[in-house]
């Protein structure tokens, strides 16, 4: 979030070259509409998180779900008519948004056309902030889902076995001790198997 505070006091407007962004994520050539929409959704989440206005520029025919000149989940979507015109269109759009505009692109031609009149940011730099948010959310979600079964399922099984033994009081203390006892047993069984294997060999 601090990355874009450098551009204050003017409220920044990010003009994102979505073609360069897709290429930086390994999607080169003709990107399927589904993937383009995924990129736009990620830009939307980034825009909401950073509280920054984002304009995404694609090329070719407008997507049905993201018409030209309209907002898609809070992100303004524009299209250059052809790949050959893309660099010029990005630079023009960024220049038209005034001093607060930041052009995000990996297109060297667009940077040259824009000149020094437009603040420019490389896609690689932008992705440090863009990816951090997306991966952080994914890690929290995945981490939460993956850790819960690991931490909850084994204690449930072990507590059921312990409750069968009749330990109602001090369930937490009793829950930890058998865990430690069982691990060495499992290890000793594994060692015994390894020894048998060694004997056979």
PDB file of C-alpha atoms in Angstrom:
ATOM      1  CA  UNK A   1       0.000   0.000   0.000  1.00  0.00           C
ATOM      2  CA  UNK A   2       2.936   2.380   0.639  1.00  0.00           C
ATOM      3  CA  UNK A   3       4.180   2.077  -2.934  1.00  0.00           C
ATOM      4  CA  UNK A   4       1.603   4.507  -4.298  1.00  0.00           C
ATOM      5  CA  UNK A   5       1.842   7.005  -1.434  1.00  0.00           C
ATOM      6  CA  UNK A   6       4.948   8.317  -3.179  1.00  0.00           C
ATOM      7  CA  UNK A   7       2.752   9.870  -5.852  1.00  0.00           C
ATOM      8  CA  UNK A   8       0.668  11.985  -3.475  1.00  0.00           C
ATOM      9  CA  UNK A   9      -0.695  14.687  -3.075  1.00  0.00           C
ATOM     10  CA  UNK A  10      -2.242  14.117  -6.510  1.00  0.00           C
ATOM     11  CA  UNK A  11      -4.582  11.131  -6.418  1.00  0.00           C
ATOM     12  CA  UNK A  12      -2.971   8.547  -8.665  1.00  0.00           C
ATOM     13  CA  UNK A  13      -4.764   7.016 -11.616  1.00  0.00           C
ATOM     14  CA  UNK A  14      -3.171   3.797 -12.797  1.00  0.00           C
ATOM     15  CA  UNK A  15      -3.315   3.273 -16.562  1.00  0.00           C
ATOM     16  CA  UNK A  16      -2.444  -0.415 -16.772  1.00  0.00           C
ATOM     17  CA  UNK A  17      -1.309  -2.043 -19.997  1.00  0.00           C
ATOM     18  CA  UNK A  18      -3.197  -5.310 -19.437  1.00  0.00           C
ATOM     19  CA  UNK A  19      -1.455  -6.891 -22.440  1.00  0.00           C
ATOM     20  CA  UNK A  20       1.974  -6.390 -20.822  1.00  0.00           C
ATOM     21  CA  UNK A  21       0.574  -7.538 -17.482  1.00  0.00           C
ATOM     22  CA  UNK A  22      -0.763 -10.748 -19.030  1.00  0.00           C
ATOM     23  CA  UNK A  23       2.567 -11.357 -20.780  1.00  0.00           C
ATOM     24  CA  UNK A  24       4.447 -10.916 -17.498  1.00  0.00           C
ATOM     25  CA  UNK A  25       2.241 -13.649 -16.038  1.00  0.00           C
ATOM     26  CA  UNK A  26       3.084 -16.009 -18.922  1.00  0.00           C
ATOM     27  CA  UNK A  27       0.003 -15.373 -21.069  1.00  0.00           C
ATOM     28  CA  UNK A  28       1.360 -14.364 -24.447  1.00  0.00           C
ATOM     29  CA  UNK A  29      -0.339 -14.068 -27.819  1.00  0.00           C
ATOM     30  CA  UNK A  30      -4.108 -14.343 -27.967  1.00  0.00           C
ATOM     31  CA  UNK A  31      -5.289 -14.608 -24.364  1.00  0.00           C
ATOM     32  CA  UNK A  32      -8.646 -16.381 -23.849  1.00  0.00           C
ATOM     33  CA  UNK A  33     -11.507 -14.149 -22.628  1.00  0.00           C
ATOM     34  CA  UNK A  34     -11.732 -16.112 -19.380  1.00  0.00           C
ATOM     35  CA  UNK A  35      -8.101 -15.327 -18.512  1.00  0.00           C
ATOM     36  CA  UNK A  36      -8.528 -11.673 -19.463  1.00  0.00           C
ATOM     37  CA  UNK A  37     -11.508 -11.424 -17.114  1.00  0.00           C
ATOM     38  CA  UNK A  38      -9.448 -13.038 -14.341  1.00  0.00           C
ATOM     39  CA  UNK A  39      -6.792 -10.360 -14.820  1.00  0.00           C
ATOM     40  CA  UNK A  40      -9.461  -7.645 -14.676  1.00  0.00           C
ATOM     41  CA  UNK A  41     -10.880  -9.145 -11.463  1.00  0.00           C
ATOM     42  CA  UNK A  42      -7.432  -9.143  -9.883  1.00  0.00           C
ATOM     43  CA  UNK A  43      -6.999  -5.504 -10.925  1.00  0.00           C
ATOM     44  CA  UNK A  44     -10.380  -4.774  -9.367  1.00  0.00           C
ATOM     45  CA  UNK A  45      -9.323  -6.297  -6.029  1.00  0.00           C
ATOM     46  CA  UNK A  46      -6.038  -4.377  -6.227  1.00  0.00           C
ATOM     47  CA  UNK A  47      -7.923  -1.135  -6.931  1.00  0.00           C
ATOM     48  CA  UNK A  48     -10.203  -1.649  -3.935  1.00  0.00           C
ATOM     49  CA  UNK A  49      -7.339  -2.618  -1.643  1.00  0.00           C
ATOM     50  CA  UNK A  50      -5.130   0.335  -2.609  1.00  0.00           C
ATOM     51  CA  UNK A  51      -8.062   2.745  -3.080  1.00  0.00           C
ATOM     52  CA  UNK A  52      -6.686   3.774  -6.466  1.00  0.00           C
ATOM     53  CA  UNK A  53      -8.537   4.374  -9.713  1.00  0.00           C
ATOM     54  CA  UNK A  54      -7.453   1.816 -12.316  1.00  0.00           C
ATOM     55  CA  UNK A  55      -7.876   1.945 -16.088  1.00  0.00           C
ATOM     56  CA  UNK A  56      -7.077  -1.341 -17.839  1.00  0.00           C
ATOM     57  CA  UNK A  57      -6.192  -1.297 -21.528  1.00  0.00           C
ATOM     58  CA  UNK A  58      -6.628  -4.436 -23.606  1.00  0.00           C
ATOM     59  CA  UNK A  59      -6.413  -4.821 -27.362  1.00  0.00           C
ATOM     60  CA  UNK A  60      -8.729  -6.215 -30.029  1.00  0.00           C
ATOM     61  CA  UNK A  61     -12.471  -6.807 -29.862  1.00  0.00           C
ATOM     62  CA  UNK A  62     -14.135  -5.854 -26.559  1.00  0.00           C
ATOM     63  CA  UNK A  63     -15.177  -8.674 -24.266  1.00  0.00           C
ATOM     64  CA  UNK A  64     -18.919  -9.193 -23.812  1.00  0.00           C
ATOM     65  CA  UNK A  65     -18.652  -8.961 -20.023  1.00  0.00           C
ATOM     66  CA  UNK A  66     -16.282  -5.987 -20.135  1.00  0.00           C
ATOM     67  CA  UNK A  67     -17.468  -3.539 -22.820  1.00  0.00           C
ATOM     68  CA  UNK A  68     -15.198  -0.714 -23.986  1.00  0.00           C
ATOM     69  CA  UNK A  69     -15.488   2.526 -22.043  1.00  0.00           C
ATOM     70  CA  UNK A  70     -17.403   0.940 -19.155  1.00  0.00           C
ATOM     71  CA  UNK A  71     -16.380  -0.189 -15.709  1.00  0.00           C
ATOM     72  CA  UNK A  72     -15.874  -3.851 -14.913  1.00  0.00           C
ATOM     73  CA  UNK A  73     -16.108  -4.361 -11.142  1.00  0.00           C
ATOM     74  CA  UNK A  74     -14.868  -0.812 -10.604  1.00  0.00           C
ATOM     75  CA  UNK A  75     -12.089  -0.902 -13.238  1.00  0.00           C
ATOM     76  CA  UNK A  76     -12.497   1.193 -16.384  1.00  0.00           C
ATOM     77  CA  UNK A  77     -11.793  -0.979 -19.428  1.00  0.00           C
ATOM     78  CA  UNK A  78     -10.521   0.437 -22.724  1.00  0.00           C
ATOM     79  CA  UNK A  79      -9.343  -1.296 -25.902  1.00  0.00           C
ATOM     80  CA  UNK A  80      -6.787  -0.386 -28.525  1.00  0.00           C
ATOM     81  CA  UNK A  81      -7.988  -1.250 -32.024  1.00  0.00           C
ATOM     82  CA  UNK A  82      -4.953  -3.381 -32.939  1.00  0.00           C
ATOM     83  CA  UNK A  83      -1.635  -4.513 -31.409  1.00  0.00           C
ATOM     84  CA  UNK A  84       0.215  -2.056 -33.696  1.00  0.00           C
ATOM     85  CA  UNK A  85      -1.730   0.852 -32.188  1.00  0.00           C
ATOM     86  CA  UNK A  86      -1.540  -0.394 -28.607  1.00  0.00           C
ATOM     87  CA  UNK A  87       1.580   1.516 -27.478  1.00  0.00           C
ATOM     88  CA  UNK A  88       0.287   4.824 -28.840  1.00  0.00           C
ATOM     89  CA  UNK A  89      -3.149   4.271 -27.282  1.00  0.00           C
ATOM     90  CA  UNK A  90      -1.671   3.571 -23.825  1.00  0.00           C
ATOM     91  CA  UNK A  91       0.528   6.671 -23.949  1.00  0.00           C
ATOM     92  CA  UNK A  92      -2.352   8.872 -25.158  1.00  0.00           C
ATOM     93  CA  UNK A  93      -4.701   7.588 -22.484  1.00  0.00           C
ATOM     94  CA  UNK A  94      -2.139   8.127 -19.698  1.00  0.00           C
ATOM     95  CA  UNK A  95      -1.374  11.657 -20.929  1.00  0.00           C
ATOM     96  CA  UNK A  96      -5.098  12.534 -21.037  1.00  0.00           C
ATOM     97  CA  UNK A  97      -5.511  11.693 -17.331  1.00  0.00           C
ATOM     98  CA  UNK A  98      -3.324  14.550 -16.146  1.00  0.00           C
ATOM     99  CA  UNK A  99      -0.416  14.756 -13.675  1.00  0.00           C
ATOM    100  CA  UNK A 100      -1.830  12.086 -11.377  1.00  0.00           C
ATOM    101  CA  UNK A 101      -1.629   9.379 -14.049  1.00  0.00           C
ATOM    102  CA  UNK A 102       0.861   6.539 -13.750  1.00  0.00           C
ATOM    103  CA  UNK A 103       1.361   4.424 -16.846  1.00  0.00           C
ATOM    104  CA  UNK A 104       2.057   0.782 -15.995  1.00  0.00           C
ATOM    105  CA  UNK A 105       3.527  -1.020 -18.969  1.00  0.00           C
ATOM    106  CA  UNK A 106       6.283  -3.293 -20.165  1.00  0.00           C
ATOM    107  CA  UNK A 107       6.036  -1.756 -23.641  1.00  0.00           C
ATOM    108  CA  UNK A 108       9.178   0.250 -24.416  1.00  0.00           C
ATOM    109  CA  UNK A 109       7.459   1.966 -27.363  1.00  0.00           C
ATOM    110  CA  UNK A 110       4.698   3.271 -25.091  1.00  0.00           C
ATOM    111  CA  UNK A 111       7.280   4.719 -22.702  1.00  0.00           C
ATOM    112  CA  UNK A 112       9.063   6.483 -25.564  1.00  0.00           C
ATOM    113  CA  UNK A 113       5.829   7.942 -26.944  1.00  0.00           C
ATOM    114  CA  UNK A 114       4.747   9.125 -23.485  1.00  0.00           C
ATOM    115  CA  UNK A 115       8.117  10.767 -22.869  1.00  0.00           C
ATOM    116  CA  UNK A 116       8.818  12.537 -19.590  1.00  0.00           C
ATOM    117  CA  UNK A 117       5.347  14.062 -19.376  1.00  0.00           C
ATOM    118  CA  UNK A 118       3.823  10.900 -17.911  1.00  0.00           C
ATOM    119  CA  UNK A 119       4.977   9.011 -14.843  1.00  0.00           C
ATOM    120  CA  UNK A 120       5.815   5.464 -15.855  1.00  0.00           C
ATOM    121  CA  UNK A 121       6.119   2.280 -13.864  1.00  0.00           C
ATOM    122  CA  UNK A 122       7.439  -1.010 -15.166  1.00  0.00           C
ATOM    123  CA  UNK A 123       5.149  -4.027 -14.958  1.00  0.00           C
ATOM    124  CA  UNK A 124       7.803  -5.877 -12.941  1.00  0.00           C
ATOM    125  CA  UNK A 125       7.700  -3.134 -10.283  1.00  0.00           C
ATOM    126  CA  UNK A 126       3.912  -3.012 -10.302  1.00  0.00           C
ATOM    127  CA  UNK A 127       3.664  -6.759  -9.839  1.00  0.00           C
ATOM    128  CA  UNK A 128       5.509  -6.558  -6.513  1.00  0.00           C
ATOM    129  CA  UNK A 129       2.441  -4.814  -5.096  1.00  0.00           C
ATOM    130  CA  UNK A 130      -0.059  -6.568  -7.378  1.00  0.00           C
ATOM    131  CA  UNK A 131       1.157 -10.106  -6.611  1.00  0.00           C
ATOM    132  CA  UNK A 132       1.739  -9.515  -2.909  1.00  0.00           C
ATOM    133  CA  UNK A 133      -1.934  -8.811  -2.309  1.00  0.00           C
ATOM    134  CA  UNK A 134      -3.166 -11.688  -4.451  1.00  0.00           C
ATOM    135  CA  UNK A 135      -0.769 -14.232  -2.985  1.00  0.00           C
ATOM    136  CA  UNK A 136      -1.389 -13.032   0.544  1.00  0.00           C
ATOM    137  CA  UNK A 137      -5.104 -13.569   0.170  1.00  0.00           C
ATOM    138  CA  UNK A 138      -4.526 -16.968  -1.419  1.00  0.00           C
ATOM    139  CA  UNK A 139      -2.106 -18.026   1.296  1.00  0.00           C
ATOM    140  CA  UNK A 140      -4.541 -17.044   4.016  1.00  0.00           C
ATOM    141  CA  UNK A 141      -7.366 -18.929   2.367  1.00  0.00           C
ATOM    142  CA  UNK A 142      -5.325 -21.964   1.438  1.00  0.00           C
ATOM    143  CA  UNK A 143      -3.428 -21.912   4.699  1.00  0.00           C
ATOM    144  CA  UNK A 144      -6.630 -21.745   6.688  1.00  0.00           C
ATOM    145  CA  UNK A 145      -8.202 -24.588   4.786  1.00  0.00           C
ATOM    146  CA  UNK A 146      -5.111 -26.789   4.759  1.00  0.00           C
ATOM    147  CA  UNK A 147      -4.182 -26.237   8.408  1.00  0.00           C
ATOM    148  CA  UNK A 148      -7.625 -26.857   9.827  1.00  0.00           C
ATOM    149  CA  UNK A 149      -7.893 -30.486   8.746  1.00  0.00           C
ATOM    150  CA  UNK A 150      -4.332 -31.142   9.892  1.00  0.00           C
ATOM    151  CA  UNK A 151      -4.826 -29.646  13.346  1.00  0.00           C
ATOM    152  CA  UNK A 152      -8.448 -30.638  13.940  1.00  0.00           C
ATOM    153  CA  UNK A 153      -8.820 -34.096  12.477  1.00  0.00           C
ATOM    154  CA  UNK A 154      -6.020 -35.939  14.311  1.00  0.00           C
ATOM    155  CA  UNK A 155      -6.972 -34.536  17.775  1.00  0.00           C
ATOM    156  CA  UNK A 156     -10.595 -35.587  17.202  1.00  0.00           C
ATOM    157  CA  UNK A 157      -9.560 -39.156  16.493  1.00  0.00           C
ATOM    158  CA  UNK A 158      -7.171 -39.221  19.408  1.00  0.00           C
ATOM    159  CA  UNK A 159      -9.659 -37.611  21.793  1.00  0.00           C
ATOM    160  CA  UNK A 160     -12.236 -40.242  20.882  1.00  0.00           C
ATOM    161  CA  UNK A 161      -9.757 -42.957  21.764  1.00  0.00           C
ATOM    162  CA  UNK A 162      -8.870 -41.170  25.003  1.00  0.00           C
ATOM    163  CA  UNK A 163     -12.514 -40.617  25.937  1.00  0.00           C
ATOM    164  CA  UNK A 164     -13.011 -44.344  25.569  1.00  0.00           C
ATOM    165  CA  UNK A 165     -10.315 -44.734  28.234  1.00  0.00           C
ATOM    166  CA  UNK A 166     -12.404 -42.605  30.622  1.00  0.00           C
ATOM    167  CA  UNK A 167     -10.333 -39.440  30.977  1.00  0.00           C
ATOM    168  CA  UNK A 168     -12.959 -36.681  31.329  1.00  0.00           C
ATOM    169  CA  UNK A 169     -10.928 -34.347  33.507  1.00  0.00           C
ATOM    170  CA  UNK A 170      -7.820 -32.627  32.081  1.00  0.00           C
ATOM    171  CA  UNK A 171      -8.689 -33.502  28.503  1.00  0.00           C
ATOM    172  CA  UNK A 172      -6.184 -31.002  27.133  1.00  0.00           C
ATOM    173  CA  UNK A 173      -3.309 -32.289  29.208  1.00  0.00           C
ATOM    174  CA  UNK A 174      -4.219 -35.859  28.427  1.00  0.00           C
ATOM    175  CA  UNK A 175      -4.555 -34.952  24.768  1.00  0.00           C
ATOM    176  CA  UNK A 176      -0.977 -33.750  24.517  1.00  0.00           C
ATOM    177  CA  UNK A 177       0.771 -36.554  26.388  1.00  0.00           C
ATOM    178  CA  UNK A 178      -0.563 -39.462  24.325  1.00  0.00           C
ATOM    179  CA  UNK A 179       0.438 -37.598  21.159  1.00  0.00           C
ATOM    180  CA  UNK A 180       4.030 -37.529  22.343  1.00  0.00           C
ATOM    181  CA  UNK A 181       3.879 -41.173  23.410  1.00  0.00           C
ATOM    182  CA  UNK A 182       2.425 -42.341  20.124  1.00  0.00           C
ATOM    183  CA  UNK A 183       5.019 -40.629  17.966  1.00  0.00           C
ATOM    184  CA  UNK A 184       7.895 -42.645  19.431  1.00  0.00           C
ATOM    185  CA  UNK A 185       5.797 -45.823  19.038  1.00  0.00           C
ATOM    186  CA  UNK A 186       5.242 -45.024  15.384  1.00  0.00           C
ATOM    187  CA  UNK A 187       8.931 -44.352  14.970  1.00  0.00           C
ATOM    188  CA  UNK A 188       9.867 -47.588  16.723  1.00  0.00           C
ATOM    189  CA  UNK A 189       7.536 -49.549  14.450  1.00  0.00           C
ATOM    190  CA  UNK A 190       9.140 -47.887  11.437  1.00  0.00           C
ATOM    191  CA  UNK A 191      12.597 -48.691  12.810  1.00  0.00           C
ATOM    192  CA  UNK A 192      11.570 -52.303  13.343  1.00  0.00           C
ATOM    193  CA  UNK A 193      10.386 -52.542   9.747  1.00  0.00           C
ATOM    194  CA  UNK A 194      13.641 -50.997   8.544  1.00  0.00           C
ATOM    195  CA  UNK A 195      15.638 -53.509  10.581  1.00  0.00           C
ATOM    196  CA  UNK A 196      13.646 -56.385   9.083  1.00  0.00           C
ATOM    197  CA  UNK A 197      14.292 -55.017   5.610  1.00  0.00           C
ATOM    198  CA  UNK A 198      18.010 -54.777   6.403  1.00  0.00           C
ATOM    199  CA  UNK A 199      18.026 -58.387   7.623  1.00  0.00           C
ATOM    200  CA  UNK A 200      16.330 -59.593   4.456  1.00  0.00           C
ATOM    201  CA  UNK A 201      18.808 -57.696   2.316  1.00  0.00           C
TER     202      UNK A 201
END
